[in-house]
Amino acid sequence: MDHFRTVRRAAVFGVLCAVLLLQGIACDTPAREQPSPEDPIALESDYRRRLEIAPADTAARYKLGALLYRQARYDEARTCFQRILAVDPNHADAHVGVARVRAKRGDFEQAIDAYMRALEEAPDLVDGLQGLGAVYLRLERYGEARNVYRRALSISPSHAPSHYNLGVAMAQESAYEEAALQMHEAIRLDAEYLLPYHALGDIYCIKLGRCEEAVQILRQAVTQDPDQALPHLSLGWAFHRLGRYQEAEEAFHRATVADSTSADAYRGLGQIHASQGQFEPATQALHKAIRLEPLDHEAHYHLALAYQKQGKTKQAGAAMRTFESLNGHVDAIRRWRTVLEGDPHDARARFEIGRVYSQVGIAARAVEQFRLSLAVEPAYVPAWHNLGNAYARLQRMEAAIDAFRRALTLDEEYVSSWNNLGSAYFTEGDLDQARSAFEKALELQPGYADAHHGLAGVELRSGAPEAALNHLRSALRADSTYAPAHYGLAMTYLQLGDSTRAGQEMQIFRRMQGNKEGRRTQP
Amino acid sequence: MRIALVIWLSLWVIATHTGCQEKGDDLGSGRRGPVFVEVAKHVGIDFQHVTGASGGYHYVETYGSGAAFLDYDGDGFQDLYLVNGAPLPGYSSATPPTNMLYRNNGNSTFGDVTHMTGTGDPGYGLGSCVGDYDNDGKVDLYVTNFGPNVLYHNDGAGAFEDVTRRSGTGDSRMSTSAAFADVDNDGELDLYAANNARISLQEEGCYRGEIPVYCAPTQYDGDSGILYMNEGDGVFADATRSAGLYRDSGRQLGVVFSDYDGDGDTDLYVANDMTANFLFRNDGTGHFEEVGLISGVALSDNARPEAGMGTDFGDFDLDGDTDLVVCNFQWESCRLYRNDGNSQFADVTFPSGLGEPTLRTLTFGTGFLDYDNDADLDLFLANGHVHPLVQEFDGATTYAQRDQLFQNSGDGVFVDVTDEVGAGLEPAKVGRGSAIADYDNDGDLDIFVSNSGQRGSLLRNDGGNRNHWLSIRTVGGASNRDGIGARIKVVTGGVTQIREVRSGSSYLSQSDLRVHFGLGSAQIADRVEIHWPSGIEQILRQVAVDQILVATEPGQ
């Protein structure tokens, strides 16, 4: 049976997983993968040819499904597995295939169901146990993950990846000593298996404070694969904790050579420079980290401190404000970045990272992430909707309109998209389309304050201020705290020549805005 | 505004007591170092802390309580006030627990004077601090509760009067640590009380699998501390907002005042549980600006908030400014922030050697002290977990934990000497507040640890006085009577040490108001400089060692 894995992707993913695993982030830890030695196009042709000859050839169909999965053609892969199950509902491997696709799509509960089904048919199916364990880890159900991996190891005790994954589950439950034992066992079974080295490095240094031991372990990992950034990164942090700044600097530098796009490496360099009082190079390195990854909140934090130490209080303040704006998103950023480092095709993770970019105001990056999410999962309505919002923030209204329409094609009752479509048309000056969109939103949700407000704007621009007033009052009836309606009323009253009422409404609006600001800041 | 008035005094020394000690060799000569002996019951302290728990897993049960050393009767010996919990729903006991005051008899024994002094507050007590808020020469006492706090006025005749209502200091939230300080330098002590979280006893507990546990602090909204400005005549006014100290984003636990920036006014550090810690910088007028983040003392080195419990300021590297330690939960080290001047701190937790040994412990009581009198500040930590059943889901730790003592090696590194200082630190307990004082006036610092749901521990220091020492009690004139906020510098040979007279610190606790300097082998203190809060500077030269010096603020 094929295993849809590759060493490099698993290594990259698993290494970062190890680096971040002890920060409480669930890691999706796929089993170890082997590279296909053959041309995938040729393979696909071969499998399809065999199926043309013998459509009931489940072995060929299964292999085709596995190949398509590896190529991230998940819908096609799922179709293969489901066709197998249509003929043979007890085909355990096909259930596992379906489970894996579901997990990729973020349908974790359905993935669990499929794994369970596979294990009903084949209780000793190690791949099924491992996949199930990985889903449990992803869902932070560490106790269940632990039990599943123990079961896998009782069947296949020499399976190094299962030891590794069991260690991951244990570490997430703060059972660090036990986790370390599992990692050691994984290494003992397969000295070339890189993931446990990095996990051990983190367990020993970051959690247990035994950084000298971590250094020894990580040096072995570097020897195994000196071209990867992550072992150098982990070494850098271990040296940092030991106060061996020169060695840390060298390790971080090697990490940047191995991967010039590693924001973590540049942040490490920045912190090391700062620790040695070298604030000028520290700020340069930290800026580089931020350019590579604007969501790196630690980089913003250390940049602020470095600026402050140079007496550059204005820049320090700006960096610290950015850090504070990211603070509420730290857990989300870490979780989804971990997932993405292991699987760049994870649609959900791309979407969530896109949302974070949106929330912190980096619309261009948000667009990138939403588009990547949609490349994997083109029917994901929220991704289209949020893509539309991001385009709108960038003032790319045509693209925004297109995105909202795509969302509505998939789900014509997605009321937010109707409303935002209306706003986009309004900005473009297409009042008829705007009106139509807002009305549709209100048809679906009569108390939608935003849509009433949007319609008010259309009426006002159409020279119908009285109609605008009605809509603004409707907005306030739906939501008495809806401040923009008071602003709208002020503008409408102005147009009607009633400056007194306009002034009153503007006062109310300012007071409401002030209260909102007050709740966000300290008195 | 600083008034510089240098008063030159010659060899005028008022010795209240000269301790008997062995002088001679430094500890580095191979002689055995100091040891700590647990003597609580032996000296008459029969205090059992009560959490009031009855299986409801109420959040407040985990906090334990603190202790306060104070000389309430002015006889020169440190008495001891111990804060207790109270019954929570479902808890019953034949004898309702109260706080207790133990009078130091002067012969290394203590007697229970709770009833006769009227200090047995029955509320759910957490912390306490002391200060002569009305400058009548008798130290007063403030108690923080889960519920209304209490201010006790010392009548000077051996009793205290509850003046909470009159004074306006009865904040009724979940108050934790507190401290008196003269924040506006008007000669009268003001009072800051930290508040933790808005909790209700109606809340349900949490579970870890099937195991009942206390809910995480992140489940509760934070609350602001309160600054009570002393308006004179025994009355305080809530000046929290006008002073810039209102912050309800934190879950405040530890509180410590210090003039960390050396500008002549007292600043405030607040340790918060799972939110950024606060550093409030005083502008000299009693108005504060929060600068914790930009000063580098709010978060861990990976920009994350930590559990923030006990805290203390002390000049561990002898460079003339106060550094900061704040201690945290398991898997979070105690953080040591070195003061680099210009309101900037560097996180030196791991280079200092504190990082690894404090990873697995959960630390509440925190205090700098020179336990071996070798002229640098060491560090004591009181440890204990919060989950009684923690071993059922985390085999790497225990509920009861050993306290720790770290010796300052003199080059910025702390060495864990817990196993080398005798049997006193051997038992694992559920440590909470810790207070430091030379209770037997023998020239070395002793420690009291309040243990949650257990008997308190009085750790008597035996042998710390083999090196020379100097203890100073300040008596203010223009400054507040206790001299709280005074910054004292002692120069012996090439070594310059600084201390501050401080109310409140550590966790929920109050250490000896007298400041203690270990002097190593120095036979004389070349110079003692006292910078009074009033701005007056006083210099004493050629001060005899091994004494408790009473320094009175000149000019009155």
PDB file of N, CA and C in Angstrom, chain B residues 46-120:
ATOM      1  N   ASP B  46       1.860  28.782  66.170  1.00  0.00           N
ATOM      2  CA  ASP B  46       1.041  27.599  65.926  1.00  0.00           C
ATOM      3  C   ASP B  46      -0.080  27.983  64.968  1.00  0.00           C
ATOM      4  N   PHE B  47       0.308  28.381  63.790  1.00  0.00           N
ATOM      5  CA  PHE B  47      -0.657  28.907  62.824  1.00  0.00           C
ATOM      6  C   PHE B  47      -0.905  27.897  61.721  1.00  0.00           C
ATOM      7  N   GLN B  48      -2.166  27.600  61.505  1.00  0.00           N
ATOM      8  CA  GLN B  48      -2.585  26.701  60.436  1.00  0.00           C
ATOM      9  C   GLN B  48      -3.435  27.512  59.461  1.00  0.00           C
ATOM     10  N   HIS B  49      -2.977  27.633  58.255  1.00  0.00           N
ATOM     11  CA  HIS B  49      -3.767  28.358  57.263  1.00  0.00           C
ATOM     12  C   HIS B  49      -4.960  27.523  56.829  1.00  0.00           C
ATOM     13  N   VAL B  50      -6.061  28.198  56.646  1.00  0.00           N
ATOM     14  CA  VAL B  50      -7.296  27.535  56.218  1.00  0.00           C
ATOM     15  C   VAL B  50      -7.704  28.098  54.865  1.00  0.00           C
ATOM     16  N   THR B  51      -7.888  27.225  53.899  1.00  0.00           N
ATOM     17  CA  THR B  51      -8.338  27.705  52.584  1.00  0.00           C
ATOM     18  C   THR B  51      -9.847  27.857  52.524  1.00  0.00           C
ATOM     19  N   GLY B  52     -10.543  27.193  53.464  1.00  0.00           N
ATOM     20  CA  GLY B  52     -12.003  27.259  53.424  1.00  0.00           C
ATOM     21  C   GLY B  52     -12.605  26.389  52.351  1.00  0.00           C
ATOM     22  N   ALA B  53     -11.787  25.523  51.754  1.00  0.00           N
ATOM     23  CA  ALA B  53     -12.266  24.711  50.638  1.00  0.00           C
ATOM     24  C   ALA B  53     -13.162  23.586  51.131  1.00  0.00           C
ATOM     25  N   SER B  54     -14.174  23.296  50.298  1.00  0.00           N
ATOM     26  CA  SER B  54     -15.066  22.179  50.640  1.00  0.00           C
ATOM     27  C   SER B  54     -15.419  21.385  49.396  1.00  0.00           C
ATOM     28  N   GLY B  55     -14.563  21.419  48.406  1.00  0.00           N
ATOM     29  CA  GLY B  55     -14.802  20.650  47.198  1.00  0.00           C
ATOM     30  C   GLY B  55     -15.463  21.438  46.088  1.00  0.00           C
ATOM     31  N   GLY B  56     -15.716  22.719  46.348  1.00  0.00           N
ATOM     32  CA  GLY B  56     -16.355  23.523  45.325  1.00  0.00           C
ATOM     33  C   GLY B  56     -15.392  24.079  44.290  1.00  0.00           C
ATOM     34  N   TYR B  57     -14.090  23.933  44.566  1.00  0.00           N
ATOM     35  CA  TYR B  57     -13.052  24.422  43.653  1.00  0.00           C
ATOM     36  C   TYR B  57     -13.278  25.891  43.295  1.00  0.00           C
ATOM     37  N   HIS B  58     -13.457  26.684  44.339  1.00  0.00           N
ATOM     38  CA  HIS B  58     -13.573  28.121  44.114  1.00  0.00           C
ATOM     39  C   HIS B  58     -12.189  28.703  43.856  1.00  0.00           C
ATOM     40  N   TYR B  59     -12.129  29.549  42.878  1.00  0.00           N
ATOM     41  CA  TYR B  59     -10.873  30.127  42.405  1.00  0.00           C
ATOM     42  C   TYR B  59     -10.029  30.706  43.536  1.00  0.00           C
ATOM     43  N   VAL B  60     -10.664  31.376  44.477  1.00  0.00           N
ATOM     44  CA  VAL B  60      -9.929  32.085  45.518  1.00  0.00           C
ATOM     45  C   VAL B  60      -9.170  31.122  46.438  1.00  0.00           C
ATOM     46  N   GLU B  61      -9.585  29.876  46.480  1.00  0.00           N
ATOM     47  CA  GLU B  61      -8.938  28.906  47.368  1.00  0.00           C
ATOM     48  C   GLU B  61      -7.474  28.680  47.030  1.00  0.00           C
ATOM     49  N   THR B  62      -7.117  28.939  45.784  1.00  0.00           N
ATOM     50  CA  THR B  62      -5.759  28.616  45.360  1.00  0.00           C
ATOM     51  C   THR B  62      -4.740  29.656  45.810  1.00  0.00           C
ATOM     52  N   TYR B  63      -5.206  30.810  46.273  1.00  0.00           N
ATOM     53  CA  TYR B  63      -4.275  31.929  46.450  1.00  0.00           C
ATOM     54  C   TYR B  63      -3.470  31.918  47.724  1.00  0.00           C
ATOM     55  N   GLY B  64      -3.940  31.164  48.709  1.00  0.00           N
ATOM     56  CA  GLY B  64      -3.188  31.150  49.951  1.00  0.00           C
ATOM     57  C   GLY B  64      -3.209  32.515  50.603  1.00  0.00           C
ATOM     58  N   SER B  65      -2.180  32.807  51.366  1.00  0.00           N
ATOM     59  CA  SER B  65      -2.146  34.090  52.066  1.00  0.00           C
ATOM     60  C   SER B  65      -0.706  34.518  52.286  1.00  0.00           C
ATOM     61  N   GLY B  66      -0.588  35.681  52.898  1.00  0.00           N
ATOM     62  CA  GLY B  66       0.745  36.211  53.151  1.00  0.00           C
ATOM     63  C   GLY B  66       1.001  36.423  54.626  1.00  0.00           C
ATOM     64  N   ALA B  67       2.153  37.005  54.879  1.00  0.00           N
ATOM     65  CA  ALA B  67       2.586  37.274  56.251  1.00  0.00           C
ATOM     66  C   ALA B  67       3.216  38.653  56.306  1.00  0.00           C
ATOM     67  N   ALA B  68       3.154  39.262  57.481  1.00  0.00           N
ATOM     68  CA  ALA B  68       3.751  40.593  57.642  1.00  0.00           C
ATOM     69  C   ALA B  68       4.573  40.652  58.912  1.00  0.00           C
ATOM     70  N   PHE B  69       5.819  41.048  58.757  1.00  0.00           N
ATOM     71  CA  PHE B  69       6.627  41.378  59.926  1.00  0.00           C
ATOM     72  C   PHE B  69       6.416  42.862  60.256  1.00  0.00           C
ATOM     73  N   LEU B  70       6.235  43.141  61.535  1.00  0.00           N
ATOM     74  CA  LEU B  70       6.058  44.525  61.964  1.00  0.00           C
ATOM     75  C   LEU B  70       6.414  44.612  63.446  1.00  0.00           C
ATOM     76  N   ASP B  71       6.896  45.746  63.867  1.00  0.00           N
ATOM     77  CA  ASP B  71       7.180  45.943  65.284  1.00  0.00           C
ATOM     78  C   ASP B  71       6.028  46.779  65.840  1.00  0.00           C
ATOM     79  N   TYR B  72       4.945  46.115  66.146  1.00  0.00           N
ATOM     80  CA  TYR B  72       3.740  46.871  66.492  1.00  0.00           C
ATOM     81  C   TYR B  72       3.833  47.555  67.847  1.00  0.00           C
ATOM     82  N   ASP B  73       4.668  46.967  68.723  1.00  0.00           N
ATOM     83  CA  ASP B  73       4.744  47.544  70.075  1.00  0.00           C
ATOM     84  C   ASP B  73       6.023  48.360  70.279  1.00  0.00           C
ATOM     85  N   GLY B  74       6.793  48.515  69.213  1.00  0.00           N
ATOM     86  CA  GLY B  74       7.958  49.390  69.273  1.00  0.00           C
ATOM     87  C   GLY B  74       9.043  48.948  70.229  1.00  0.00           C
ATOM     88  N   ASP B  75       9.146  47.651  70.465  1.00  0.00           N
ATOM     89  CA  ASP B  75      10.167  47.179  71.400  1.00  0.00           C
ATOM     90  C   ASP B  75      11.445  46.748  70.687  1.00  0.00           C
ATOM     91  N   GLY B  76      11.486  46.993  69.403  1.00  0.00           N
ATOM     92  CA  GLY B  76      12.705  46.662  68.676  1.00  0.00           C
ATOM     93  C   GLY B  76      12.737  45.254  68.115  1.00  0.00           C
ATOM     94  N   PHE B  77      11.702  44.486  68.377  1.00  0.00           N
ATOM     95  CA  PHE B  77      11.646  43.117  67.848  1.00  0.00           C
ATOM     96  C   PHE B  77      10.478  42.990  66.863  1.00  0.00           C
ATOM     97  N   GLN B  78      10.721  42.248  65.806  1.00  0.00           N
ATOM     98  CA  GLN B  78       9.700  42.094  64.761  1.00  0.00           C
ATOM     99  C   GLN B  78       8.636  41.088  65.196  1.00  0.00           C
ATOM    100  N   ASP B  79       7.416  41.588  65.252  1.00  0.00           N
ATOM    101  CA  ASP B  79       6.272  40.721  65.499  1.00  0.00           C
ATOM    102  C   ASP B  79       5.789  40.180  64.154  1.00  0.00           C
ATOM    103  N   LEU B  80       4.791  39.313  64.209  1.00  0.00           N
ATOM    104  CA  LEU B  80       4.417  38.626  62.971  1.00  0.00           C
ATOM    105  C   LEU B  80       2.900  38.540  62.853  1.00  0.00           C
ATOM    106  N   TYR B  81       2.395  39.048  61.732  1.00  0.00           N
ATOM    107  CA  TYR B  81       0.955  38.997  61.474  1.00  0.00           C
ATOM    108  C   TYR B  81       0.712  38.001  60.361  1.00  0.00           C
ATOM    109  N   LEU B  82      -0.173  37.067  60.603  1.00  0.00           N
ATOM    110  CA  LEU B  82      -0.438  35.997  59.650  1.00  0.00           C
ATOM    111  C   LEU B  82      -1.892  36.054  59.193  1.00  0.00           C
ATOM    112  N   VAL B  83      -2.045  36.069  57.892  1.00  0.00           N
ATOM    113  CA  VAL B  83      -3.376  36.220  57.306  1.00  0.00           C
ATOM    114  C   VAL B  83      -3.971  34.841  57.062  1.00  0.00           C
ATOM    115  N   ASN B  84      -5.249  34.730  57.305  1.00  0.00           N
ATOM    116  CA  ASN B  84      -5.908  33.435  57.151  1.00  0.00           C
ATOM    117  C   ASN B  84      -7.093  33.519  56.211  1.00  0.00           C
ATOM    118  N   GLY B  85      -7.470  32.377  55.669  1.00  0.00           N
ATOM    119  CA  GLY B  85      -8.671  32.300  54.867  1.00  0.00           C
ATOM    120  C   GLY B  85      -9.897  32.239  55.761  1.00  0.00           C
ATOM    121  N   ALA B  86     -11.003  31.866  55.180  1.00  0.00           N
ATOM    122  CA  ALA B  86     -12.256  31.814  55.920  1.00  0.00           C
ATOM    123  C   ALA B  86     -13.146  30.759  55.276  1.00  0.00           C
ATOM    124  N   PRO B  87     -14.184  30.353  55.970  1.00  0.00           N
ATOM    125  CA  PRO B  87     -15.068  29.343  55.376  1.00  0.00           C
ATOM    126  C   PRO B  87     -15.687  29.813  54.070  1.00  0.00           C
ATOM    127  N   LEU B  88     -15.698  28.899  53.120  1.00  0.00           N
ATOM    128  CA  LEU B  88     -16.399  29.095  51.869  1.00  0.00           C
ATOM    129  C   LEU B  88     -17.625  28.181  51.887  1.00  0.00           C
ATOM    130  N   PRO B  89     -18.546  28.357  50.961  1.00  0.00           N
ATOM    131  CA  PRO B  89     -19.765  27.548  50.997  1.00  0.00           C
ATOM    132  C   PRO B  89     -19.478  26.059  51.145  1.00  0.00           C
ATOM    133  N   GLY B  90     -20.053  25.483  52.132  1.00  0.00           N
ATOM    134  CA  GLY B  90     -19.879  24.061  52.367  1.00  0.00           C
ATOM    135  C   GLY B  90     -18.824  23.737  53.393  1.00  0.00           C
ATOM    136  N   TYR B  91     -18.040  24.713  53.778  1.00  0.00           N
ATOM    137  CA  TYR B  91     -16.979  24.462  54.753  1.00  0.00           C
ATOM    138  C   TYR B  91     -17.475  24.791  56.145  1.00  0.00           C
ATOM    139  N   SER B  92     -17.126  23.944  57.082  1.00  0.00           N
ATOM    140  CA  SER B  92     -17.479  24.272  58.465  1.00  0.00           C
ATOM    141  C   SER B  92     -16.332  23.872  59.363  1.00  0.00           C
ATOM    142  N   SER B  93     -16.180  24.616  60.449  1.00  0.00           N
ATOM    143  CA  SER B  93     -15.170  24.224  61.431  1.00  0.00           C
ATOM    144  C   SER B  93     -15.651  24.668  62.797  1.00  0.00           C
ATOM    145  N   ALA B  94     -15.182  23.944  63.786  1.00  0.00           N
ATOM    146  CA  ALA B  94     -15.602  24.243  65.162  1.00  0.00           C
ATOM    147  C   ALA B  94     -15.142  25.639  65.565  1.00  0.00           C
ATOM    148  N   THR B  95     -13.938  25.968  65.165  1.00  0.00           N
ATOM    149  CA  THR B  95     -13.386  27.281  65.509  1.00  0.00           C
ATOM    150  C   THR B  95     -13.180  28.062  64.225  1.00  0.00           C
ATOM    151  N   PRO B  96     -13.940  29.113  64.020  1.00  0.00           N
ATOM    152  CA  PRO B  96     -13.759  29.881  62.786  1.00  0.00           C
ATOM    153  C   PRO B  96     -12.335  30.407  62.701  1.00  0.00           C
ATOM    154  N   PRO B  97     -11.693  30.261  61.570  1.00  0.00           N
ATOM    155  CA  PRO B  97     -10.320  30.753  61.446  1.00  0.00           C
ATOM    156  C   PRO B  97     -10.290  32.276  61.402  1.00  0.00           C
ATOM    157  N   THR B  98      -9.233  32.842  61.948  1.00  0.00           N
ATOM    158  CA  THR B  98      -9.028  34.288  61.847  1.00  0.00           C
ATOM    159  C   THR B  98      -7.574  34.549  61.535  1.00  0.00           C
ATOM    160  N   ASN B  99      -7.285  35.780  61.181  1.00  0.00           N
ATOM    161  CA  ASN B  99      -5.891  36.195  61.115  1.00  0.00           C
ATOM    162  C   ASN B  99      -5.316  36.178  62.530  1.00  0.00           C
ATOM    163  N   MET B 100      -3.979  36.147  62.586  1.00  0.00           N
ATOM    164  CA  MET B 100      -3.371  36.076  63.920  1.00  0.00           C
ATOM    165  C   MET B 100      -2.170  36.999  64.009  1.00  0.00           C
ATOM    166  N   LEU B 101      -2.031  37.610  65.169  1.00  0.00           N
ATOM    167  CA  LEU B 101      -0.861  38.443  65.445  1.00  0.00           C
ATOM    168  C   LEU B 101      -0.055  37.778  66.548  1.00  0.00           C
ATOM    169  N   TYR B 102       1.203  37.560  66.252  1.00  0.00           N
ATOM    170  CA  TYR B 102       2.102  36.971  67.239  1.00  0.00           C
ATOM    171  C   TYR B 102       3.105  38.038  67.685  1.00  0.00           C
ATOM    172  N   ARG B 103       3.161  38.247  68.964  1.00  0.00           N
ATOM    173  CA  ARG B 103       4.115  39.208  69.516  1.00  0.00           C
ATOM    174  C   ARG B 103       5.441  38.517  69.754  1.00  0.00           C
ATOM    175  N   ASN B 104       6.500  39.173  69.306  1.00  0.00           N
ATOM    176  CA  ASN B 104       7.852  38.666  69.541  1.00  0.00           C
ATOM    177  C   ASN B 104       8.255  39.034  70.970  1.00  0.00           C
ATOM    178  N   ASN B 105       8.508  38.006  71.770  1.00  0.00           N
ATOM    179  CA  ASN B 105       8.798  38.246  73.184  1.00  0.00           C
ATOM    180  C   ASN B 105      10.226  38.734  73.420  1.00  0.00           C
ATOM    181  N   GLY B 106      11.011  38.747  72.350  1.00  0.00           N
ATOM    182  CA  GLY B 106      12.367  39.252  72.518  1.00  0.00           C
ATOM    183  C   GLY B 106      13.364  38.197  72.939  1.00  0.00           C
ATOM    184  N   ASN B 107      12.857  36.997  73.151  1.00  0.00           N
ATOM    185  CA  ASN B 107      13.754  35.904  73.557  1.00  0.00           C
ATOM    186  C   ASN B 107      13.612  34.743  72.595  1.00  0.00           C
ATOM    187  N   SER B 108      13.350  35.120  71.342  1.00  0.00           N
ATOM    188  CA  SER B 108      13.167  34.141  70.263  1.00  0.00           C
ATOM    189  C   SER B 108      11.932  33.288  70.461  1.00  0.00           C
ATOM    190  N   THR B 109      10.973  33.805  71.168  1.00  0.00           N
ATOM    191  CA  THR B 109       9.663  33.142  71.240  1.00  0.00           C
ATOM    192  C   THR B 109       8.581  34.149  70.897  1.00  0.00           C
ATOM    193  N   PHE B 110       7.441  33.620  70.531  1.00  0.00           N
ATOM    194  CA  PHE B 110       6.309  34.457  70.147  1.00  0.00           C
ATOM    195  C   PHE B 110       5.087  34.079  70.985  1.00  0.00           C
ATOM    196  N   GLY B 111       4.211  35.054  71.184  1.00  0.00           N
ATOM    197  CA  GLY B 111       2.951  34.776  71.875  1.00  0.00           C
ATOM    198  C   GLY B 111       1.777  35.301  71.081  1.00  0.00           C
ATOM    199  N   ASP B 112       0.707  34.578  71.108  1.00  0.00           N
ATOM    200  CA  ASP B 112      -0.504  34.962  70.376  1.00  0.00           C
ATOM    201  C   ASP B 112      -1.185  36.134  71.072  1.00  0.00           C
ATOM    202  N   VAL B 113      -1.209  37.261  70.429  1.00  0.00           N
ATOM    203  CA  VAL B 113      -1.850  38.458  70.998  1.00  0.00           C
ATOM    204  C   VAL B 113      -3.008  38.914  70.122  1.00  0.00           C
ATOM    205  N   THR B 114      -3.531  38.003  69.334  1.00  0.00           N
ATOM    206  CA  THR B 114      -4.585  38.365  68.385  1.00  0.00           C
ATOM    207  C   THR B 114      -5.766  39.001  69.091  1.00  0.00           C
ATOM    208  N   HIS B 115      -6.236  38.304  70.073  1.00  0.00           N
ATOM    209  CA  HIS B 115      -7.453  38.769  70.716  1.00  0.00           C
ATOM    210  C   HIS B 115      -7.225  40.089  71.423  1.00  0.00           C
ATOM    211  N   MET B 116      -6.125  40.175  72.163  1.00  0.00           N
ATOM    212  CA  MET B 116      -5.925  41.393  72.947  1.00  0.00           C
ATOM    213  C   MET B 116      -5.623  42.594  72.059  1.00  0.00           C
ATOM    214  N   THR B 117      -5.143  42.355  70.860  1.00  0.00           N
ATOM    215  CA  THR B 117      -4.859  43.494  69.971  1.00  0.00           C
ATOM    216  C   THR B 117      -6.023  43.806  69.051  1.00  0.00           C
ATOM    217  N   GLY B 118      -6.988  42.910  68.987  1.00  0.00           N
ATOM    218  CA  GLY B 118      -8.149  43.162  68.141  1.00  0.00           C
ATOM    219  C   GLY B 118      -7.864  43.047  66.656  1.00  0.00           C
ATOM    220  N   THR B 119      -6.928  42.183  66.278  1.00  0.00           N
ATOM    221  CA  THR B 119      -6.514  42.087  64.873  1.00  0.00           C
ATOM    222  C   THR B 119      -6.964  40.801  64.206  1.00  0.00           C
ATOM    223  N   GLY B 120      -7.870  40.094  64.835  1.00  0.00           N
ATOM    224  CA  GLY B 120      -8.305  38.811  64.281  1.00  0.00           C
ATOM    225  C   GLY B 120      -9.410  38.954  63.262  1.00  0.00           C
TER     226      GLY B 120
END
